[in-house]
Short mmCIF file of C-alpha atoms (C1' of nucleotides) in Angstrom, two decimals:
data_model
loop_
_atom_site.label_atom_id
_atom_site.label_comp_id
_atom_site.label_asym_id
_atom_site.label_seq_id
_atom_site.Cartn_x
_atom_site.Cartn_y
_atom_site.Cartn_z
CA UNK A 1 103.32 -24.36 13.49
CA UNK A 2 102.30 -26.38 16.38
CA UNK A 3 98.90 -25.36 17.75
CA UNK A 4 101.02 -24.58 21.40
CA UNK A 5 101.55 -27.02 23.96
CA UNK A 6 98.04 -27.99 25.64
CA UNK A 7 98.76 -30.46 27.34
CA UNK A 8 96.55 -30.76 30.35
CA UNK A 9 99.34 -32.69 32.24
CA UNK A 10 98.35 -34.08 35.90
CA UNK A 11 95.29 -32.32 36.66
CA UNK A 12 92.67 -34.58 38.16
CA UNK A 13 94.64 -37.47 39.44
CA UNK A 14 91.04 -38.87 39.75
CA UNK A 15 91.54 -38.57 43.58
CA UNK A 16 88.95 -41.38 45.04
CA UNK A 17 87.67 -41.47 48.27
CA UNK A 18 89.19 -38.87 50.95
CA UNK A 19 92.23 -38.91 49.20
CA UNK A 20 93.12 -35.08 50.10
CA UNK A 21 95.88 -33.82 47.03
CA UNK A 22 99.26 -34.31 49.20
CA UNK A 23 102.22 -33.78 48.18
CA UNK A 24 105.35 -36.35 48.30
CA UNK A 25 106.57 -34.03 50.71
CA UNK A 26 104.58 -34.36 53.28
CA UNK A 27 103.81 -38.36 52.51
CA UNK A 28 107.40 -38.53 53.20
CA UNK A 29 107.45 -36.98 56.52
CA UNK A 30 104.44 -39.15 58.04
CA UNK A 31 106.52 -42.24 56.58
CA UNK A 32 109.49 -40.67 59.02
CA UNK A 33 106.92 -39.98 61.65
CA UNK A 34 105.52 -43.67 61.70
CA UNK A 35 109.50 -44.85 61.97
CA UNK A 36 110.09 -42.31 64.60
CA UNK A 37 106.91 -43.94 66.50
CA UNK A 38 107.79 -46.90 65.99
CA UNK A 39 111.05 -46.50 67.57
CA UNK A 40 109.01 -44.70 70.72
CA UNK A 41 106.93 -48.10 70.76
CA UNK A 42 109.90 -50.67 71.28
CA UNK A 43 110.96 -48.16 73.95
CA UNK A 44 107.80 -47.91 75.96
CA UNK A 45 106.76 -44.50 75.54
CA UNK A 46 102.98 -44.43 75.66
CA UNK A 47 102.14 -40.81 75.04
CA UNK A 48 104.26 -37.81 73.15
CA UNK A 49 103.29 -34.34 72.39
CA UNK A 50 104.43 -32.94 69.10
CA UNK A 51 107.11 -30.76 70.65
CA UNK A 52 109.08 -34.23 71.99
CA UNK A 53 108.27 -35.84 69.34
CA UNK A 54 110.03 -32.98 66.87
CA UNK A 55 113.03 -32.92 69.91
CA UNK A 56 114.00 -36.50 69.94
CA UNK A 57 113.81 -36.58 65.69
CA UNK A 58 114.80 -33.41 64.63
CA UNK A 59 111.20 -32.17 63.41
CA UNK A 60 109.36 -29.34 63.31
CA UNK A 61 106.82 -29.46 65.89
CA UNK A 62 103.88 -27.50 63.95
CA UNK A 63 104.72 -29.00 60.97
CA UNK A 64 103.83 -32.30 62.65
CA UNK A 65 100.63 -31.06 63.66
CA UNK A 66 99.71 -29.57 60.51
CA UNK A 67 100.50 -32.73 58.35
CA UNK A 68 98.31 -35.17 60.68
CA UNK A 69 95.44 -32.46 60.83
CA UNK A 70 95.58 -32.93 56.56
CA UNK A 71 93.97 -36.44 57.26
CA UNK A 72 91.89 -36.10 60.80
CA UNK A 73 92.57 -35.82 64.64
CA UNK A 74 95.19 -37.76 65.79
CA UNK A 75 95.64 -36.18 68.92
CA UNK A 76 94.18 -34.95 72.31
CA UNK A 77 94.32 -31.83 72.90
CA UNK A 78 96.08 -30.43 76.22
CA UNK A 79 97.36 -34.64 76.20
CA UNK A 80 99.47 -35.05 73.10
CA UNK A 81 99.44 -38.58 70.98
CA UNK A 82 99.02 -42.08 71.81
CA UNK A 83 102.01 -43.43 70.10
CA UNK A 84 100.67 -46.95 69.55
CA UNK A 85 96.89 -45.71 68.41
CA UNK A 86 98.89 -42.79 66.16
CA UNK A 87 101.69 -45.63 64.67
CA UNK A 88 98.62 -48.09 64.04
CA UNK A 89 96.73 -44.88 61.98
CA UNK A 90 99.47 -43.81 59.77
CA UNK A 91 100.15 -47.64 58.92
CA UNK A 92 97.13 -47.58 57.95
CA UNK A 93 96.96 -44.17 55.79
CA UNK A 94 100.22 -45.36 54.28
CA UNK A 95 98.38 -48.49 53.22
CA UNK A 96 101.16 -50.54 55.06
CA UNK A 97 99.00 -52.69 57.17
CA UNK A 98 98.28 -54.73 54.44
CA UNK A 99 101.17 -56.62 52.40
CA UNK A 100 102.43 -55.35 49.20
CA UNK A 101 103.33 -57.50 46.61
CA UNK A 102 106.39 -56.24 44.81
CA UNK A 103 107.77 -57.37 41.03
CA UNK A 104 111.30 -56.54 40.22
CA UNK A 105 112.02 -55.89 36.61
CA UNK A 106 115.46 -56.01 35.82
CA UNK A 107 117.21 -58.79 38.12
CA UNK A 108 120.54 -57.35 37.79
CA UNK A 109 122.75 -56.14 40.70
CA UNK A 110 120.87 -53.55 41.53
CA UNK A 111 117.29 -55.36 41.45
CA UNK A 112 118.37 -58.10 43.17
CA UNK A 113 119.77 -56.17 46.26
CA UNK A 114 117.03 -53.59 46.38
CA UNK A 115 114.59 -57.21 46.58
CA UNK A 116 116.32 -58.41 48.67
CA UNK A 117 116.42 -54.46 50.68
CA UNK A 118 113.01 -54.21 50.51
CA UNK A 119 111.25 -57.43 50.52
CA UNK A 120 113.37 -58.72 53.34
CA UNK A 121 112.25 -59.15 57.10
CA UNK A 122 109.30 -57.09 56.30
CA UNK A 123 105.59 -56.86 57.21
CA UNK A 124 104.91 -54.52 54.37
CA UNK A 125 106.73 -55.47 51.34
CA UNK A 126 106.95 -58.59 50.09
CA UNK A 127 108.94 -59.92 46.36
CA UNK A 128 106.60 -62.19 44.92
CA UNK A 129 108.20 -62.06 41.44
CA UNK A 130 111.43 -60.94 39.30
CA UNK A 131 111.52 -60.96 35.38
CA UNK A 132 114.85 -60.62 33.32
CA UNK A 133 115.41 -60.55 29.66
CA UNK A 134 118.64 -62.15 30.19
CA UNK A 135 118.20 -66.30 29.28
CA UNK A 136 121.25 -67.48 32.03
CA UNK A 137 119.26 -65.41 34.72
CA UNK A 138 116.11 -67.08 34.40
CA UNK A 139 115.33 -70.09 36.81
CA UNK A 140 117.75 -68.28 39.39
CA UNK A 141 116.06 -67.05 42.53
CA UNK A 142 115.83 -64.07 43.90
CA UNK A 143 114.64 -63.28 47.37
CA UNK A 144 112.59 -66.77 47.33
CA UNK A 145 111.37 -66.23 44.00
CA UNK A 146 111.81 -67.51 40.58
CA UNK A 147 113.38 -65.21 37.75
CA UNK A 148 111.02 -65.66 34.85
CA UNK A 149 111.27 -64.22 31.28
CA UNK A 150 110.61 -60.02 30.86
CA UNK A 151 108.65 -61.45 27.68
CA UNK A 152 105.66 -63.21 30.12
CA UNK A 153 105.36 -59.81 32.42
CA UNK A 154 101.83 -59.93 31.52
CA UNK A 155 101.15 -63.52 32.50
CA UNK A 156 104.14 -62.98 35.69
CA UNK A 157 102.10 -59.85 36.83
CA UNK A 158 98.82 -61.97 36.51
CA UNK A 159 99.95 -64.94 38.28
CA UNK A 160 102.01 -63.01 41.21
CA UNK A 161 99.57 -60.62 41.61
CA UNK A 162 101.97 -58.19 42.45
CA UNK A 163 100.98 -54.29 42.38
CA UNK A 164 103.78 -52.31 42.23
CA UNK A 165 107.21 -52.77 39.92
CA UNK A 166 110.80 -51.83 41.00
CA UNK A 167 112.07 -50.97 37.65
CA UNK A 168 115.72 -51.52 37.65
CA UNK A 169 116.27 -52.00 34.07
CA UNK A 170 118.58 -50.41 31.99
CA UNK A 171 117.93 -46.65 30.71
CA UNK A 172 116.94 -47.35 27.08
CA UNK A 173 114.60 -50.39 28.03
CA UNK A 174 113.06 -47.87 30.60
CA UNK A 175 109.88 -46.58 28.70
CA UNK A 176 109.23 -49.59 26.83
CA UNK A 177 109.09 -52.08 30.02
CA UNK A 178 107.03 -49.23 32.06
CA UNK A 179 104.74 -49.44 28.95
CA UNK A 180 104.29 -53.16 29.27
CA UNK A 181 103.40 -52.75 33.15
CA UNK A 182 101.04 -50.24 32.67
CA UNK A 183 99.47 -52.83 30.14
CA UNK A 184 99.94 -55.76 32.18
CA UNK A 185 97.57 -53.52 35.38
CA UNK A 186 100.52 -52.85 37.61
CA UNK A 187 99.39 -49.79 39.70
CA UNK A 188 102.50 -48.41 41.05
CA UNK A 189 106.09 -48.50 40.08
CA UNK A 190 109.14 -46.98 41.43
CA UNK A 191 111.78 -46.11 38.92
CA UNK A 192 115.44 -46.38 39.27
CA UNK A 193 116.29 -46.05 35.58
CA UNK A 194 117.98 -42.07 34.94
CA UNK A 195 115.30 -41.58 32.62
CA UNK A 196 112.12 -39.31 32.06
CA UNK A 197 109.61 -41.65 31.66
CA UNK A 198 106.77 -40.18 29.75
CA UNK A 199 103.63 -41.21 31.92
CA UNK A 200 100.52 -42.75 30.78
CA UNK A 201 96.99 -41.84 33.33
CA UNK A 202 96.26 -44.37 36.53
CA UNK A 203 99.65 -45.91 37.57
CA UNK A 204 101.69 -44.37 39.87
CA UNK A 205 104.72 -43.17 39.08
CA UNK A 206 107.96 -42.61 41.59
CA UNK A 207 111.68 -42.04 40.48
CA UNK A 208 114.46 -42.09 42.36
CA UNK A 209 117.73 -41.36 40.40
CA UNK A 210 120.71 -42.42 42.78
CA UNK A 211 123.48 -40.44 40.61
CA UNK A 212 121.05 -37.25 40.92
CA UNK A 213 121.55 -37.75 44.51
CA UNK A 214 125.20 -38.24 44.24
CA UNK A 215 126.01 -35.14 42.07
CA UNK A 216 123.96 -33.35 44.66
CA UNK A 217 126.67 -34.12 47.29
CA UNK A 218 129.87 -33.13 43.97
CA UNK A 219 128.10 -29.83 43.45
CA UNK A 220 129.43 -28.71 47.00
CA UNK A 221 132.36 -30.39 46.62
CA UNK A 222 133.36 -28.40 43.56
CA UNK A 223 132.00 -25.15 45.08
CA UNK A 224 133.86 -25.22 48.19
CA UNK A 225 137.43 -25.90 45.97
CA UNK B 1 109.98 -14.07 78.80
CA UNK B 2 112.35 -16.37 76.69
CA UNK B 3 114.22 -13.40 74.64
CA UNK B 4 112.32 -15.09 71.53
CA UNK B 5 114.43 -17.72 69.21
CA UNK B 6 117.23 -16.02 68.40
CA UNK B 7 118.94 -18.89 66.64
CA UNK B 8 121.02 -18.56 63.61
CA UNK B 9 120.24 -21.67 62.08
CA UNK B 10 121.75 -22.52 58.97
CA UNK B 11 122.63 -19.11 58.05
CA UNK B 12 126.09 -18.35 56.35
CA UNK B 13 126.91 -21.67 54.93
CA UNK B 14 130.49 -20.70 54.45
CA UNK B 15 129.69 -20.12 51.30
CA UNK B 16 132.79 -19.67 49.58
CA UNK B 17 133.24 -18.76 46.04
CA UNK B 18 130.17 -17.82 44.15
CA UNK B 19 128.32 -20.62 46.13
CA UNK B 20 125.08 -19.43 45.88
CA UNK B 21 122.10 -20.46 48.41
CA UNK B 22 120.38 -23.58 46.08
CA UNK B 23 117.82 -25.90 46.56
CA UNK B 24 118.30 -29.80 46.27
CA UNK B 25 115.45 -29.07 43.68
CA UNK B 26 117.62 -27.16 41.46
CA UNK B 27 120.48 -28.99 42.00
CA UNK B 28 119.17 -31.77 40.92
CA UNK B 29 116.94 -30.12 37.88
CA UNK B 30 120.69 -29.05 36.82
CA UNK B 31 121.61 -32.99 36.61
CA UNK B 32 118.42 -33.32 34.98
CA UNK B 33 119.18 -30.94 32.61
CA UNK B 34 123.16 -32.03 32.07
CA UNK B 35 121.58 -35.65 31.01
CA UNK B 36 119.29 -34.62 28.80
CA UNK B 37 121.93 -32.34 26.65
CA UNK B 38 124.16 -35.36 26.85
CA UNK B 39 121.31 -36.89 24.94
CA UNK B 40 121.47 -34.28 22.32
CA UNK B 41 125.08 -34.53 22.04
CA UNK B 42 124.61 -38.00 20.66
CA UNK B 43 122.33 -37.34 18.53
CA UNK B 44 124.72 -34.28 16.97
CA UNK B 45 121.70 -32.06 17.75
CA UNK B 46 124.19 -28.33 17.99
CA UNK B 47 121.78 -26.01 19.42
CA UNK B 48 118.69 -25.54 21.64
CA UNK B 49 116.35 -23.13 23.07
CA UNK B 50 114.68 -23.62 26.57
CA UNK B 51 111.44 -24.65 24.46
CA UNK B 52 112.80 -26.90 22.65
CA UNK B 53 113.99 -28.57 25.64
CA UNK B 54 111.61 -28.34 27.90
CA UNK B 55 109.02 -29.97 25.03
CA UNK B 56 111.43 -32.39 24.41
CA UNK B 57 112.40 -34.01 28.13
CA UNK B 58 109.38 -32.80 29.87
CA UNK B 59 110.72 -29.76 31.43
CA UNK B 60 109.11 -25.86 31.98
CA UNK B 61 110.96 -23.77 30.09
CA UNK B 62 111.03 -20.95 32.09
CA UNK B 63 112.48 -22.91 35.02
CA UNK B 64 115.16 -23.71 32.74
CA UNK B 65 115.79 -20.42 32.03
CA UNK B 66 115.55 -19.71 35.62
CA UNK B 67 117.61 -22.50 37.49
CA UNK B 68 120.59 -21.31 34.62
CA UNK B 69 120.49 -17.84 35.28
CA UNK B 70 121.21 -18.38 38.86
CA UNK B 71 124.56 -19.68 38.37
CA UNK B 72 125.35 -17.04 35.40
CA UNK B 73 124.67 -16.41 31.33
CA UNK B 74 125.14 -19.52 29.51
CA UNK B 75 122.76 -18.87 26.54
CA UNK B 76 122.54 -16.49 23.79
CA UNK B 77 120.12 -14.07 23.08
CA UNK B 78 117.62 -14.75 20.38
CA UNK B 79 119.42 -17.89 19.33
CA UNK B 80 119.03 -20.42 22.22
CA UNK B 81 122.02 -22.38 24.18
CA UNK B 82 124.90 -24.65 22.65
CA UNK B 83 124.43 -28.00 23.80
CA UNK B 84 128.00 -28.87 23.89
CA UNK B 85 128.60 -25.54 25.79
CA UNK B 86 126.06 -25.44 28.14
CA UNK B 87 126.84 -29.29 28.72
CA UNK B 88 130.04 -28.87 29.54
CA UNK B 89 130.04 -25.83 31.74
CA UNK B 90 126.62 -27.99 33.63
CA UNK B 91 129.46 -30.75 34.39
CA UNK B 92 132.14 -28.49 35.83
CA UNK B 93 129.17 -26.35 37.89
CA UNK B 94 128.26 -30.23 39.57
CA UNK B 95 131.85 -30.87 39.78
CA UNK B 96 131.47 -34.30 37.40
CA UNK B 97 134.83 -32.63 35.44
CA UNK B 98 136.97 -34.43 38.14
CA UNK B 99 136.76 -38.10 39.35
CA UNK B 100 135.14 -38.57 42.50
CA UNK B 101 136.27 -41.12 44.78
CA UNK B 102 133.58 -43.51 46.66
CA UNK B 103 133.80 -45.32 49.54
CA UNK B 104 131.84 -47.89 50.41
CA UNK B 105 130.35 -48.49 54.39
CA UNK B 106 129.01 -51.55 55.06
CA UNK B 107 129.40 -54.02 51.79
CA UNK B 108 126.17 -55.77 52.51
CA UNK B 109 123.75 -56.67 49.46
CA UNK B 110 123.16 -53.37 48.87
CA UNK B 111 126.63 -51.70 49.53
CA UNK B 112 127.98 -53.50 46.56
CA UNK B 113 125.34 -53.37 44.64
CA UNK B 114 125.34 -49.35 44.77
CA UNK B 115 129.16 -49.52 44.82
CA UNK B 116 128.76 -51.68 41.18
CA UNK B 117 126.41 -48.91 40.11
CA UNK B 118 127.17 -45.97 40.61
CA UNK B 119 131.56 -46.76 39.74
CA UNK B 120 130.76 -48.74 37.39
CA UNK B 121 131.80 -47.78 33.63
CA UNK B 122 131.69 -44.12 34.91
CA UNK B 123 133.84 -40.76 34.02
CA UNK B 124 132.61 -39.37 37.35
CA UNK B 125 132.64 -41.84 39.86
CA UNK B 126 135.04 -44.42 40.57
CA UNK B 127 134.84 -46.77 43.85
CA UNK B 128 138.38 -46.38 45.71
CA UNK B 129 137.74 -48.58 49.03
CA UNK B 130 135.35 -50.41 51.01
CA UNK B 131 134.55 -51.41 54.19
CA UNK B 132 132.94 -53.77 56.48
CA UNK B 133 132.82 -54.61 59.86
CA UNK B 134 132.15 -58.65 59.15
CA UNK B 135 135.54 -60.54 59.03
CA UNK B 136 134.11 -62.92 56.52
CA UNK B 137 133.69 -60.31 53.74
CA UNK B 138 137.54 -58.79 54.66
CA UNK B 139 139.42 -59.16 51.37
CA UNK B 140 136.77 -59.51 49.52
CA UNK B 141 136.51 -57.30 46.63
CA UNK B 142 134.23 -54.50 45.69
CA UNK B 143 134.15 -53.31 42.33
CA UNK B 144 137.64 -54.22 41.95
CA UNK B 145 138.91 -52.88 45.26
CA UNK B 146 139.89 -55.39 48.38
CA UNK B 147 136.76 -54.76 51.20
CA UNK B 148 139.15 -53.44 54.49
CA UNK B 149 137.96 -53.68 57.74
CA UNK B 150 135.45 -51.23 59.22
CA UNK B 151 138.00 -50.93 62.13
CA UNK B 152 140.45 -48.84 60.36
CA UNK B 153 137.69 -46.51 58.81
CA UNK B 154 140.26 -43.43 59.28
CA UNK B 155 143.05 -45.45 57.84
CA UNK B 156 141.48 -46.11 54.52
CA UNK B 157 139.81 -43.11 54.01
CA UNK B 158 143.31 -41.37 54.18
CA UNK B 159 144.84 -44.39 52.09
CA UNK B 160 142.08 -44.21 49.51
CA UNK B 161 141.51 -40.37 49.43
CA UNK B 162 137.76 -41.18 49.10
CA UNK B 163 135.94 -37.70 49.64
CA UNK B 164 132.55 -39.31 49.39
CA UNK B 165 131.23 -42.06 50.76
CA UNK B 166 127.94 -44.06 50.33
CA UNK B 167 126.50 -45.06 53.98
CA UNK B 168 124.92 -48.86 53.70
CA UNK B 169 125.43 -49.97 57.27
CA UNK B 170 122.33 -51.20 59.24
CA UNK B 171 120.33 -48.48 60.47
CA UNK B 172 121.50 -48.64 64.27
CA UNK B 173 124.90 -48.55 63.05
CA UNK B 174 124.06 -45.56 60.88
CA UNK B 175 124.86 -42.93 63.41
CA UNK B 176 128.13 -44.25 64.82
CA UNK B 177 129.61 -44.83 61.38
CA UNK B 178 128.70 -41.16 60.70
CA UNK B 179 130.81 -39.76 63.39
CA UNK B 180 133.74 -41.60 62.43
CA UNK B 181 133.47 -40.53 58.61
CA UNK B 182 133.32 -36.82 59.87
CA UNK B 183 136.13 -37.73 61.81
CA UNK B 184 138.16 -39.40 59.19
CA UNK B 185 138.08 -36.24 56.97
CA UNK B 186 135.22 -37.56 54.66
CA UNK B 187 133.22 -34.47 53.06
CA UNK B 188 130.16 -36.14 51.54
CA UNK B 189 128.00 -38.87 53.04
CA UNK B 190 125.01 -40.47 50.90
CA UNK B 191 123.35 -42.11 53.30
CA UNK B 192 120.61 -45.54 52.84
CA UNK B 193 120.32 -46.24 56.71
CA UNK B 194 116.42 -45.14 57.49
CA UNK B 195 117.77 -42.96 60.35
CA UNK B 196 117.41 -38.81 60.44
CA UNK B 197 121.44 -38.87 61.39
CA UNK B 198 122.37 -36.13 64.01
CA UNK B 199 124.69 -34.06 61.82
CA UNK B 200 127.78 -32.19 62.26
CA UNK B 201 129.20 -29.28 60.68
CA UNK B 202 131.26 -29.06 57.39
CA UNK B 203 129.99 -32.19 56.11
CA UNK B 204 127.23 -32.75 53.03
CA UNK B 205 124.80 -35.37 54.23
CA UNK B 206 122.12 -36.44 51.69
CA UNK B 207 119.62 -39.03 53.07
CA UNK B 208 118.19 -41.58 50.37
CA UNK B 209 115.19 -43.37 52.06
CA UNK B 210 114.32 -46.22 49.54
CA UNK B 211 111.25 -47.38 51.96
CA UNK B 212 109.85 -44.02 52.11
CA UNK B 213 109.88 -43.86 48.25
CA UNK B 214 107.95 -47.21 48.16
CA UNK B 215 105.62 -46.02 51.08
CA UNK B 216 105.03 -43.08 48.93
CA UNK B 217 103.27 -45.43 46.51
CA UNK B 218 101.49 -47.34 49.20
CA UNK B 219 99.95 -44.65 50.18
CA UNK B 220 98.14 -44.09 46.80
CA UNK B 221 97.03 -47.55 45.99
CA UNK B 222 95.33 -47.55 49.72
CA UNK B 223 93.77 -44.37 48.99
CA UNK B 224 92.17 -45.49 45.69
CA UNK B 225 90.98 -48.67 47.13
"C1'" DA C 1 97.84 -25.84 82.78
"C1'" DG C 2 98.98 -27.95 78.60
"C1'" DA C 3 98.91 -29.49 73.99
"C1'" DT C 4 96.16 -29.90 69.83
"C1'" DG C 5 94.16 -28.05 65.59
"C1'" DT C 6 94.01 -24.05 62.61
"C1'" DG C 7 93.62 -19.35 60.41
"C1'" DA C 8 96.98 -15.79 59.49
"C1'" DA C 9 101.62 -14.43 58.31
"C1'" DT C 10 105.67 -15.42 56.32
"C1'" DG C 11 108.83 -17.60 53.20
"C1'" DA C 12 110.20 -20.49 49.26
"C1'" DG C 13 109.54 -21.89 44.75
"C1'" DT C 14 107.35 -21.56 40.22
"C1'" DT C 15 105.26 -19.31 36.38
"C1'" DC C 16 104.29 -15.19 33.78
"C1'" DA C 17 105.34 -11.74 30.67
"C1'" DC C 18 108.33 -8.62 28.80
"C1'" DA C 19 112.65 -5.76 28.37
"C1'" DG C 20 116.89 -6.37 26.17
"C1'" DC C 21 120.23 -8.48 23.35
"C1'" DT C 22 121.60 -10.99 18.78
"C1'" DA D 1 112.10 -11.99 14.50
"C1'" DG D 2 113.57 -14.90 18.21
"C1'" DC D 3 115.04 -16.39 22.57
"C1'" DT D 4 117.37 -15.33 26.81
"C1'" DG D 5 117.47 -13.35 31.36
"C1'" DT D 6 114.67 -11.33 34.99
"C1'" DG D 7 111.47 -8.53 37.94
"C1'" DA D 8 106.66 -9.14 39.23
"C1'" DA D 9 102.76 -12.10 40.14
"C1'" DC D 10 101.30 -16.05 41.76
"C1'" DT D 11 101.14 -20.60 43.99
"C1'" DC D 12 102.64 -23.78 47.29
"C1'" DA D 13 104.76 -24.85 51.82
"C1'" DT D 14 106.23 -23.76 56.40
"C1'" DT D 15 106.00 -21.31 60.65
"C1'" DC D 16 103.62 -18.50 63.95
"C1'" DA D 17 100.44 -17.68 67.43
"C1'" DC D 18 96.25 -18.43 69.51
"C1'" DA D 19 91.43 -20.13 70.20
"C1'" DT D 20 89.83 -24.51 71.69
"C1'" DC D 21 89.41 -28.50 74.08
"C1'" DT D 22 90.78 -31.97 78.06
#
DNA sequence: AGATGTGAATGAGTTCACAGCT
DNA sequence: AGCTGTGAACTCATTCACATCT
């Protein structure tokens, strides 16, 4: 009956300037190279070649070199890296040298500690709002911030100016809120509801699904006995 | 001159019983897959072919197809899979038929947050003991259960019979509290500290970076201007 | 001499397409 | 006829090994 699926899915992510197609893979791994170098840089360490660099963090040490030459020369050859110069360029790449301003939807007990997590102490991330649907919540504070009502998120994302959502809402209101960010011009939103959110073009989308991660870890349990 | 790298690596994961070699990435399409029947069960739906599925939650079909046949025949021929079936035999392959006990390290804001979460109102997960290393928070309780002191990490573990436990300690405490879990007999660790933990044998570590998932979408939005 | 950056080789993971069973 | 289970083809990712530069 149906004409087949032809869906063109996530072809052209309308990649902009360099933006080189990357995978979360390797995004991940220069987030846990900028920590690692950051750690060097409150030790001292001026200089590091990728084979210390994968010794003292438990990396590979061509991978290292492969995933910085995706995005320019970092390096010096027959030298290594300049730790600070390398730490300031990835913070940059990563877009962390700017602040982000973060919204958390859902202002239960898991919103509230990962805004508190996240926004707290921190250069990078910052919670500059938190909507709730729930009336007794709103007023409250959370990290700072005034809970206002899920039914404003336009005029909250407006006023806050905040770019990317925590969605910590509960899995049937999932879809539905990420609908009204997308509406309201959020750009990014990372999704702790143990849905599958069906995506709409130009916002970012990242899940993480904590009891995924959990029955990762009960899988081996129950195969070992 | 070096006789080449000879090292065995992770080879021979005493895999025991049909353990087969798996991916996180299946693992965690199987919990993927396991929600979305339990969907279907709700909704009295009986039956199911990998299309139907895979049109239905997003999925590839053939993967379906592909991460089940690894772990053994669970459909029928020309007909499709039965949801309660293939459901059920999904939750005894991840081990979610049994109760798995939690433990709780470090009961900051996010500890008992995650500890609230993941126990809470759950077949498969129950929180059985937490612990904390400020005297303030000792009696305390957690999800029901009295917060103990970080001190006697062995002595709850073995008290509490916790086989997993969820790592929310500050991240230069990360690595210290890790040796005394392996110690105490713990067999799972889901780890939060943003530290690449120096790991010991005959323990499941799985590392949940929540700033490296926001960084993720970071770098995007810097990318695109 | 020493370490980067990179094409080539290998390995892992996904998709295809069809044989085989109901 | 229909849908699973699966070898083969293909794509993506990692590792190797070396030419290249300081």
């Amino acid at each position: 009956m149906a004409p087949q699926n032809m869906a063109p899915q996530n072809m052209a992510p309308q990649n902009m300037a360099e933006s080189v197609a990357t995978s979360p893979a390797t995004l991940n791994r220069l987030s846990v190279y900028l920590r690692s170098l950051q750690t060097l840089l409150r030790e001292g360490v001026k200089r590091i070649s990728s084979q210390e660099l994968a010794d003292r963090f438990q990396l590979s040490p061509a991978q290292i070199r492969k995933d910085l030459a995706r995005f320019g020369e970092f390096g010096v050859r027959g030298v290594g890296y300049d730790v600070a110069d390398l730490a300031a360029r990835l913070t940059a790449l990563l877009g962390l040298d700017r602040r982000q301003r973060l919204l958390i939807v859902g202002v239960g007990n898991l919103g509230s500690a990962l805004g508190r997590y996240l926004g707290f102490n921190d250069e990078s991330f910052q919670v500059v709002a938190g909507v709730d649907s729930a009336p007794q919540l709103i007023g409250k504070r959370i990290s700072g911030v005034p809970i206002e009502p899920y039914d404003d998120l336009q005029g909250v994302v407006e006023r806050s100016g905040a770019e990317i959502a925590v969605l910590t809402v509960p899995a049937e209101a999932a879809q539905e809120a990420y609908g009204r960010l997308v509406d309201a011009g959020i750009r990014a939103i990372l999704n702790f509801a143990p849905v599958s959110i069906v995506e709409r073009p130009g916002v970012r989308l990242k899940n993480v699904d904590l009891r995924i991660h959990l029955e990762e870890l009960t899988f081996f349990l129950a195969a070992r006995g």
